[in-house]
Amino acid sequence: MLTRKQANEAQQRALAYLDRAEVVLSKAEKKNISVADFGLSDLEHQGAQILTFFNTERISAKVIVLFPWQILPEHWHPALREDVGKEEIFRVRWGELYLYVPGEPVPHPRAKVPEEEKNNFTVWHEIIMGPGNQYIVPPRTVHWFQAGPEGVVIDDYSSTARDLQDGFTNPRVIRETRVVDG
Amino acid sequence: MLTRKQANEAQQRALAYLDRAEVVLSKAEKKNISVADFGLSDLEHQGAQILTFFNTERISAKVIVLFPWQILPEHWHPALREDVGKEEIFRVRWGELYLYVPGEPVPHPRAKVPEEEKNNFTVWHEIIMGPGNQYIVPPRTVHWFQAGPEGVVIDDYSSTARDLQDGFTNPRVIRETRVVDG
């Protein structure tokens, strides 16, 4: 749950990052940044600011802004009817990203996860990404990521996004963000 | 057909446009810009400079640079086996683009097509696009486009690209560019 004030502030802050990363937006898009707290009501530590360019029945493109050390919680894109699961390519435009996928865990990860949340993060194979780096996450692959100290702006290319169907490791996650007056 | 010198010059010129448009590239990508003359040996009027970020079995992303008034010739993306044809979304990052698709022709198009080439352009419904504008071209839809006076840098999102299978209105087009010494 977010207050309207929190959501508005996050939108404005995200706009400043998009501007810094030289992402060119239409006027309508600038008003259309969605702020996701994943139902955890702790946007500073876990959340994301997302601008969807388009989402057709085949392909989708978004830009994701994470503030410094903000985490997008561990999740996967399940198979749904004729869809084998969303394929997703991350490409960093600005800042630093720590991406975690299945594989050999790193002994000393860059990520900083709050102690009480560690159980909700199960994959620790680390990919450190800077501007111009990209990484393909196959369908149904568990993954999560965190911004580095300056925050990060990511181009997110994928097959059709059906965000509300995503699976999350943390049972407390609710993908739809509730915004309340205040 | 292009000489090696022409291809190199076009790559360098395209890099300057990508830089101006703030497209963030890896070192490897900077060496990997493909120059297409569509077999017409007239790059100044008809051609494109293309950088492919990735092309998986489901999705693809490229950046296309067109120099001032350069035309990407009229073509379509046919159905191939299980693929109903490539779906493509253009999004302008920098400069101006004149995109032509089927529909009501404009009486006074912005595009400038050499007189002797006019027969090879059959659709004249015009979409004028600037930075932050995007347009979805459905599968199998005939389309072509031309840069405005400053040139243009376009994000090109699509389902899987199979460029060599594209259909072209101009029977002289050869999609694979031949580069010769010189």
Short mmCIF file of C-alpha atoms in Angstrom, two decimals:
data_model
loop_
_atom_site.label_atom_id
_atom_site.label_comp_id
_atom_site.label_asym_id
_atom_site.label_seq_id
_atom_site.Cartn_x
_atom_site.Cartn_y
_atom_site.Cartn_z
CA MET A 1 0.00 0.00 0.00
CA LEU A 2 1.19 3.47 -0.92
CA THR A 3 -0.23 6.85 -0.10
CA ARG A 4 -1.03 9.11 -3.03
CA LYS A 5 1.76 11.39 -1.80
CA GLN A 6 4.30 8.54 -1.79
CA ALA A 7 3.25 7.46 -5.29
CA ASN A 8 3.46 11.01 -6.65
CA GLU A 9 6.88 11.58 -5.11
CA ALA A 10 8.20 8.31 -6.57
CA GLN A 11 6.87 9.28 -10.01
CA GLN A 12 8.60 12.65 -9.88
CA ARG A 13 11.81 11.09 -8.66
CA ALA A 14 11.66 8.47 -11.44
CA LEU A 15 11.15 11.21 -14.02
CA ALA A 16 14.39 12.84 -12.91
CA TYR A 17 16.22 9.52 -13.44
CA LEU A 18 14.64 9.06 -16.87
CA ASP A 19 15.74 12.54 -17.77
CA ARG A 20 19.30 11.88 -16.59
CA ALA A 21 19.35 8.68 -18.67
CA GLU A 22 18.19 10.68 -21.73
CA VAL A 23 15.06 8.55 -22.18
CA VAL A 24 12.85 10.44 -24.63
CA LEU A 25 9.20 10.41 -23.54
CA SER A 26 5.95 11.83 -24.83
CA LYS A 27 3.95 14.15 -22.56
CA ALA A 28 1.36 11.41 -21.98
CA GLU A 29 4.06 8.92 -20.97
CA LYS A 30 5.50 11.34 -18.42
CA LYS A 31 2.19 11.17 -16.54
CA ASN A 32 1.99 7.41 -16.85
CA ILE A 33 4.77 6.03 -14.68
CA SER A 34 3.45 3.24 -12.50
CA VAL A 35 4.87 2.81 -9.04
CA ALA A 36 4.83 -0.75 -7.69
CA ASP A 37 5.35 -1.60 -4.02
CA PHE A 38 4.49 -5.27 -4.53
CA GLY A 39 2.10 -5.02 -1.60
CA LEU A 40 5.02 -4.74 0.82
CA SER A 41 4.51 -1.06 1.79
CA ASP A 42 8.27 -0.51 1.88
CA LEU A 43 8.99 1.20 -1.43
CA GLU A 44 12.42 2.38 -0.39
CA HIS A 45 13.70 -1.20 -0.07
CA GLN A 46 11.44 -3.17 -2.40
CA GLY A 47 9.63 -1.64 -5.34
CA ALA A 48 9.96 -0.36 -8.89
CA GLN A 49 8.93 2.54 -11.11
CA ILE A 50 7.80 1.29 -14.50
CA LEU A 51 6.93 3.01 -17.75
CA THR A 52 5.35 0.79 -20.40
CA PHE A 53 6.03 1.90 -23.98
CA PHE A 54 3.71 -0.80 -25.40
CA ASN A 55 2.46 -4.31 -24.69
CA THR A 56 1.01 -6.12 -27.68
CA GLU A 57 -0.11 -9.73 -27.95
CA ARG A 58 3.46 -10.63 -28.93
CA ILE A 59 5.97 -8.13 -27.58
CA SER A 60 6.40 -5.52 -24.89
CA ALA A 61 8.86 -2.77 -23.98
CA LYS A 62 9.17 -0.95 -20.69
CA VAL A 63 11.68 1.21 -18.92
CA ILE A 64 12.28 0.34 -15.27
CA VAL A 65 13.74 2.83 -12.79
CA LEU A 66 15.09 1.59 -9.47
CA PHE A 67 16.24 4.08 -6.86
CA PRO A 68 19.56 3.45 -5.05
CA TRP A 69 19.53 -0.08 -3.55
CA GLN A 70 15.86 -0.60 -4.41
CA ILE A 71 15.04 -4.30 -5.00
CA LEU A 72 12.59 -5.79 -7.47
CA PRO A 73 11.56 -8.92 -5.53
CA GLU A 74 12.35 -12.46 -6.66
CA HIS A 75 9.85 -13.75 -9.23
CA TRP A 76 9.32 -15.75 -12.40
CA HIS A 77 7.09 -15.58 -15.46
CA PRO A 78 5.00 -18.76 -15.63
CA ALA A 79 3.64 -20.58 -18.67
CA LEU A 80 0.04 -19.56 -19.41
CA ARG A 81 -2.01 -21.42 -22.01
CA GLU A 82 -0.20 -21.08 -25.36
CA ASP A 83 2.55 -18.89 -23.80
CA VAL A 84 5.60 -20.84 -22.57
CA GLY A 85 6.33 -17.93 -20.21
CA LYS A 86 7.65 -14.42 -20.74
CA GLU A 87 11.16 -14.09 -22.17
CA GLU A 88 12.79 -10.91 -20.91
CA ILE A 89 15.92 -8.97 -21.90
CA PHE A 90 17.36 -6.37 -19.56
CA ARG A 91 19.62 -3.68 -20.98
CA VAL A 92 21.05 -1.07 -18.67
CA ARG A 93 20.90 2.53 -19.89
CA TRP A 94 22.24 4.29 -16.84
CA GLY A 95 23.66 3.28 -13.44
CA GLU A 96 24.48 -0.17 -12.11
CA LEU A 97 22.33 -3.29 -11.76
CA TYR A 98 22.89 -6.48 -9.77
CA LEU A 99 20.87 -9.27 -11.35
CA TYR A 100 20.42 -12.67 -9.69
CA VAL A 101 19.50 -15.89 -11.48
CA PRO A 102 19.84 -19.65 -10.84
CA GLY A 103 23.46 -20.93 -10.87
CA GLU A 104 26.60 -20.91 -8.76
CA PRO A 105 25.95 -18.47 -5.89
CA VAL A 106 28.54 -15.74 -5.37
CA PRO A 107 30.27 -15.80 -1.97
CA HIS A 108 30.10 -12.02 -1.52
CA PRO A 109 27.14 -10.59 -3.44
CA ARG A 110 26.93 -6.89 -4.16
CA ALA A 111 23.24 -6.89 -3.23
CA LYS A 112 22.07 -5.72 0.16
CA VAL A 113 18.96 -7.56 1.31
CA PRO A 114 17.34 -6.68 4.67
CA GLU A 115 18.09 -9.53 7.10
CA GLU A 116 14.42 -10.28 7.79
CA GLU A 117 13.77 -10.64 4.01
CA LYS A 118 16.61 -13.05 3.15
CA ASN A 119 14.31 -16.10 3.07
CA ASN A 120 12.50 -14.55 0.13
CA PHE A 121 15.62 -14.57 -2.08
CA THR A 122 16.74 -18.04 -3.20
CA VAL A 123 18.92 -17.47 -6.31
CA TRP A 124 22.32 -15.85 -5.88
CA HIS A 125 24.19 -16.25 -9.15
CA GLU A 126 25.23 -12.65 -9.74
CA ILE A 127 25.43 -10.65 -12.96
CA ILE A 128 26.82 -7.14 -12.55
CA MET A 129 25.58 -4.86 -15.30
CA GLY A 130 26.48 -1.33 -16.38
CA PRO A 131 25.43 0.92 -19.28
CA GLY A 132 25.18 -0.98 -22.58
CA ASN A 133 25.19 -4.43 -20.92
CA GLN A 134 22.27 -6.74 -21.62
CA TYR A 135 21.11 -10.12 -20.33
CA ILE A 136 18.44 -12.56 -21.55
CA VAL A 137 16.27 -14.15 -18.84
CA PRO A 138 14.61 -17.30 -20.24
CA PRO A 139 10.92 -18.06 -19.55
CA ARG A 140 10.05 -19.47 -16.10
CA THR A 141 13.49 -18.57 -14.71
CA VAL A 142 13.53 -17.28 -11.13
CA HIS A 143 15.23 -13.87 -10.94
CA TRP A 144 15.46 -10.66 -8.93
CA PHE A 145 17.56 -7.55 -9.07
CA GLN A 146 18.75 -4.54 -7.16
CA ALA A 147 20.03 -1.11 -8.15
CA GLY A 148 23.55 -0.07 -7.17
CA PRO A 149 24.40 3.02 -5.14
CA GLU A 150 23.28 5.56 -7.78
CA GLY A 151 20.07 3.81 -8.86
CA VAL A 152 19.54 2.34 -12.32
CA VAL A 153 17.52 2.87 -15.51
CA ILE A 154 16.84 -0.34 -17.47
CA ASP A 155 15.36 -1.03 -20.89
CA ASP A 156 13.15 -4.07 -20.43
CA TYR A 157 12.31 -5.87 -23.69
CA SER A 158 10.07 -8.93 -23.56
CA SER A 159 7.42 -11.11 -25.04
CA THR A 160 3.92 -10.14 -23.87
CA ALA A 161 3.86 -9.00 -20.24
CA ARG A 162 1.14 -10.40 -17.98
CA ASP A 163 2.49 -8.94 -14.75
CA LEU A 164 -0.44 -9.95 -12.57
CA GLN A 165 0.26 -13.61 -13.38
CA ASP A 166 3.89 -13.51 -12.22
CA GLY A 167 4.91 -15.86 -9.43
CA PHE A 168 6.77 -14.44 -6.40
CA THR A 169 8.91 -16.23 -3.81
CA ASN A 170 7.68 -13.93 -1.03
CA PRO A 171 4.13 -15.07 -0.15
CA ARG A 172 3.32 -11.55 1.09
CA VAL A 173 3.72 -10.03 -2.38
CA ILE A 174 0.62 -8.62 -4.06
CA ARG A 175 1.49 -7.53 -7.59
CA GLU A 176 -1.25 -4.93 -7.87
CA THR A 177 -0.32 -1.79 -5.95
CA ARG A 178 -2.99 -0.19 -3.79
CA VAL A 179 -2.77 3.61 -3.62
CA VAL A 180 -4.74 5.27 -0.83
CA ASP A 181 -5.54 8.93 -0.13
CA GLY A 182 -2.94 10.77 1.92
CA MET B 1 27.17 -3.16 -53.67
CA LEU B 2 29.30 -0.99 -51.41
CA THR B 3 33.03 -0.48 -51.31
CA ARG B 4 34.73 -1.18 -48.00
CA LYS B 5 35.45 2.56 -47.79
CA GLN B 6 31.78 3.47 -48.24
CA ALA B 7 30.71 0.93 -45.62
CA ASN B 8 33.31 2.17 -43.12
CA GLU B 9 32.35 5.80 -43.66
CA ALA B 10 28.66 5.02 -43.17
CA GLN B 11 29.47 3.13 -39.94
CA GLN B 12 31.43 6.07 -38.58
CA ARG B 13 28.73 8.52 -39.59
CA ALA B 14 26.05 6.33 -37.96
CA LEU B 15 28.10 6.19 -34.74
CA ALA B 16 28.03 9.98 -34.57
CA TYR B 17 24.22 9.91 -34.85
CA LEU B 18 23.94 7.21 -32.16
CA ASP B 19 26.12 9.33 -29.93
CA ARG B 20 24.00 12.42 -30.55
CA ALA B 21 20.88 10.39 -29.70
CA GLU B 22 22.54 9.24 -26.44
CA VAL B 23 22.24 5.54 -27.37
CA VAL B 24 24.46 3.66 -24.93
CA LEU B 25 26.52 0.97 -26.66
CA SER B 26 29.10 -1.59 -25.65
CA LYS B 27 32.52 -1.51 -27.34
CA ALA B 28 31.66 -4.64 -29.31
CA GLU B 29 28.41 -3.10 -30.55
CA LYS B 30 30.20 0.00 -31.79
CA LYS B 31 32.11 -2.22 -34.24
CA ASN B 32 29.01 -4.09 -35.27
CA ILE B 33 26.87 -1.59 -37.18
CA SER B 34 25.64 -3.15 -40.39
CA VAL B 35 25.26 -0.97 -43.45
CA ALA B 36 22.56 -2.05 -45.91
CA ASP B 37 22.34 -0.72 -49.44
CA PHE B 38 19.58 -3.21 -50.41
CA GLY B 39 21.60 -4.10 -53.48
CA LEU B 40 20.84 -0.71 -55.04
CA SER B 41 24.37 0.77 -54.78
CA ASP B 42 22.93 4.17 -53.92
CA LEU B 43 23.35 4.39 -50.16
CA GLU B 44 22.79 8.12 -50.03
CA HIS B 45 19.21 7.77 -51.31
CA GLN B 46 18.24 4.24 -50.26
CA GLY B 47 19.86 2.39 -47.39
CA ALA B 48 20.05 1.99 -43.64
CA GLN B 49 22.54 1.63 -40.83
CA ILE B 50 21.40 -1.02 -38.36
CA LEU B 51 22.64 -2.12 -34.95
CA THR B 52 21.04 -5.29 -33.61
CA PHE B 53 20.92 -5.47 -29.80
CA PHE B 54 19.55 -9.05 -29.86
CA ASN B 55 17.39 -11.34 -31.97
CA THR B 56 16.01 -14.35 -30.11
CA GLU B 57 13.51 -16.94 -31.33
CA ARG B 58 10.74 -14.66 -30.01
CA ILE B 59 11.83 -11.03 -29.91
CA SER B 60 14.33 -8.63 -31.40
CA ALA B 61 15.57 -5.09 -30.81
CA LYS B 62 17.58 -2.92 -33.16
CA VAL B 63 18.47 0.69 -33.55
CA ILE B 64 18.18 2.07 -37.07
CA VAL B 65 20.02 5.19 -38.22
CA LEU B 66 18.96 6.94 -41.41
CA PHE B 67 20.98 9.84 -42.74
CA PRO B 68 19.13 12.96 -43.97
CA TRP B 69 16.49 11.95 -46.54
CA GLN B 70 17.75 8.35 -46.66
CA ILE B 71 14.96 5.89 -47.54
CA LEU B 72 14.45 2.37 -46.27
CA PRO B 73 12.75 0.83 -49.33
CA GLU B 74 9.15 -0.42 -49.33
CA HIS B 75 8.84 -3.93 -47.91
CA TRP B 76 6.78 -6.31 -45.78
CA HIS B 77 7.45 -9.15 -43.35
CA PRO B 78 5.82 -12.31 -44.71
CA ALA B 79 4.39 -15.27 -42.80
CA LEU B 80 6.93 -18.10 -42.49
CA ARG B 81 5.90 -21.49 -41.14
CA GLU B 82 4.60 -20.96 -37.58
CA ASP B 83 5.31 -17.19 -37.72
CA VAL B 84 2.37 -15.06 -38.92
CA GLY B 85 4.92 -12.39 -39.94
CA LYS B 86 7.08 -9.96 -38.01
CA GLU B 87 5.29 -7.39 -35.87
CA GLU B 88 7.37 -4.22 -35.61
CA ILE B 89 7.20 -1.12 -33.44
CA PHE B 90 9.12 2.00 -34.41
CA ARG B 91 9.94 4.56 -31.74
CA VAL B 92 11.86 7.67 -32.68
CA ARG B 93 14.70 8.66 -30.37
CA TRP B 94 16.12 11.58 -32.31
CA GLY B 95 15.23 13.46 -35.49
CA GLU B 96 12.18 13.15 -37.72
CA LEU B 97 10.73 10.13 -39.53
CA TYR B 98 8.18 9.92 -42.32
CA LEU B 99 6.56 6.49 -42.23
CA TYR B 100 4.26 5.24 -45.00
CA VAL B 101 1.69 2.47 -44.64
CA PRO B 102 -1.51 1.39 -46.44
CA GLY B 103 -4.43 3.83 -46.11
CA GLU B 104 -5.60 7.20 -47.44
CA PRO B 105 -2.66 8.69 -49.38
CA VAL B 106 -1.58 12.20 -48.41
CA PRO B 107 -1.83 14.77 -51.20
CA HIS B 108 1.52 16.38 -50.34
CA PRO B 109 3.84 13.87 -48.70
CA ARG B 110 6.92 15.03 -46.83
CA ALA B 111 8.97 12.25 -48.41
CA LYS B 112 11.23 12.93 -51.37
CA VAL B 113 11.50 9.92 -53.67
CA PRO B 114 13.71 10.09 -56.79
CA GLU B 115 11.43 10.32 -59.84
CA GLU B 116 12.80 7.16 -61.45
CA GLU B 117 12.09 5.19 -58.24
CA LYS B 118 8.45 6.24 -57.69
CA ASN B 119 7.06 2.98 -59.12
CA ASN B 120 8.67 1.12 -56.24
CA PHE B 121 6.63 2.97 -53.60
CA THR B 122 2.94 2.06 -53.53
CA VAL B 123 1.68 3.08 -50.06
CA TRP B 124 1.39 6.77 -49.22
CA HIS B 125 -0.55 7.04 -45.97
CA GLU B 126 1.83 9.25 -44.00
CA ILE B 127 2.76 9.17 -40.32
CA ILE B 128 5.06 11.97 -39.23
CA MET B 129 7.06 10.98 -36.16
CA GLY B 130 9.34 12.86 -33.78
CA PRO B 131 11.19 11.96 -30.58
CA GLY B 132 9.05 9.83 -28.23
CA ASN B 133 6.50 8.92 -30.93
CA GLN B 134 5.90 5.26 -31.67
CA TYR B 135 3.91 3.28 -34.22
CA ILE B 136 2.98 -0.41 -34.47
CA VAL B 137 3.29 -1.98 -37.93
CA PRO B 138 1.23 -5.21 -38.05
CA PRO B 139 2.61 -8.39 -39.68
CA ARG B 140 2.56 -8.54 -43.49
CA THR B 141 1.85 -4.79 -43.79
CA VAL B 142 3.62 -3.00 -46.64
CA HIS B 143 5.64 -0.06 -45.31
CA TRP B 144 8.62 2.18 -46.01
CA PHE B 145 10.13 5.24 -44.40
CA GLN B 146 12.44 8.16 -44.89
CA ALA B 147 14.45 10.36 -42.56
CA GLY B 148 13.73 14.07 -42.40
CA PRO B 149 16.31 16.81 -43.06
CA GLU B 150 18.45 16.05 -39.98
CA GLY B 151 18.41 12.25 -40.22
CA VAL B 152 16.76 10.01 -37.65
CA VAL B 153 17.58 7.45 -34.94
CA ILE B 154 14.85 4.86 -34.37
CA ASP B 155 14.35 2.15 -31.76
CA ASP B 156 13.02 -0.84 -33.66
CA TYR B 157 11.28 -3.43 -31.45
CA SER B 158 9.87 -6.55 -33.05
CA SER B 159 9.10 -10.22 -32.96
CA THR B 160 11.93 -12.34 -34.39
CA ALA B 161 13.64 -10.66 -37.36
CA ARG B 162 14.31 -12.76 -40.46
CA ASP B 163 15.48 -9.91 -42.67
CA LEU B 164 16.58 -12.05 -45.60
CA GLN B 165 12.99 -13.32 -45.96
CA ASP B 166 11.46 -9.84 -46.27
CA GLY B 167 9.51 -9.04 -49.42
CA PHE B 168 10.37 -5.84 -51.36
CA THR B 169 8.31 -3.94 -53.91
CA ASN B 170 11.41 -3.05 -55.93
CA PRO B 171 12.45 -6.19 -57.84
CA ARG B 172 16.05 -4.96 -57.95
CA VAL B 173 16.43 -5.15 -54.15
CA ILE B 174 18.83 -7.71 -52.76
CA ARG B 175 18.59 -7.71 -48.96
CA GLU B 176 22.11 -9.00 -48.38
CA THR B 177 24.65 -6.24 -48.87
CA ARG B 178 27.78 -7.06 -50.85
CA VAL B 179 30.88 -5.21 -49.68
CA VAL B 180 33.83 -5.19 -52.08
CA ASP B 181 37.44 -4.05 -51.62
CA GLY B 182 38.07 -0.42 -52.37
#
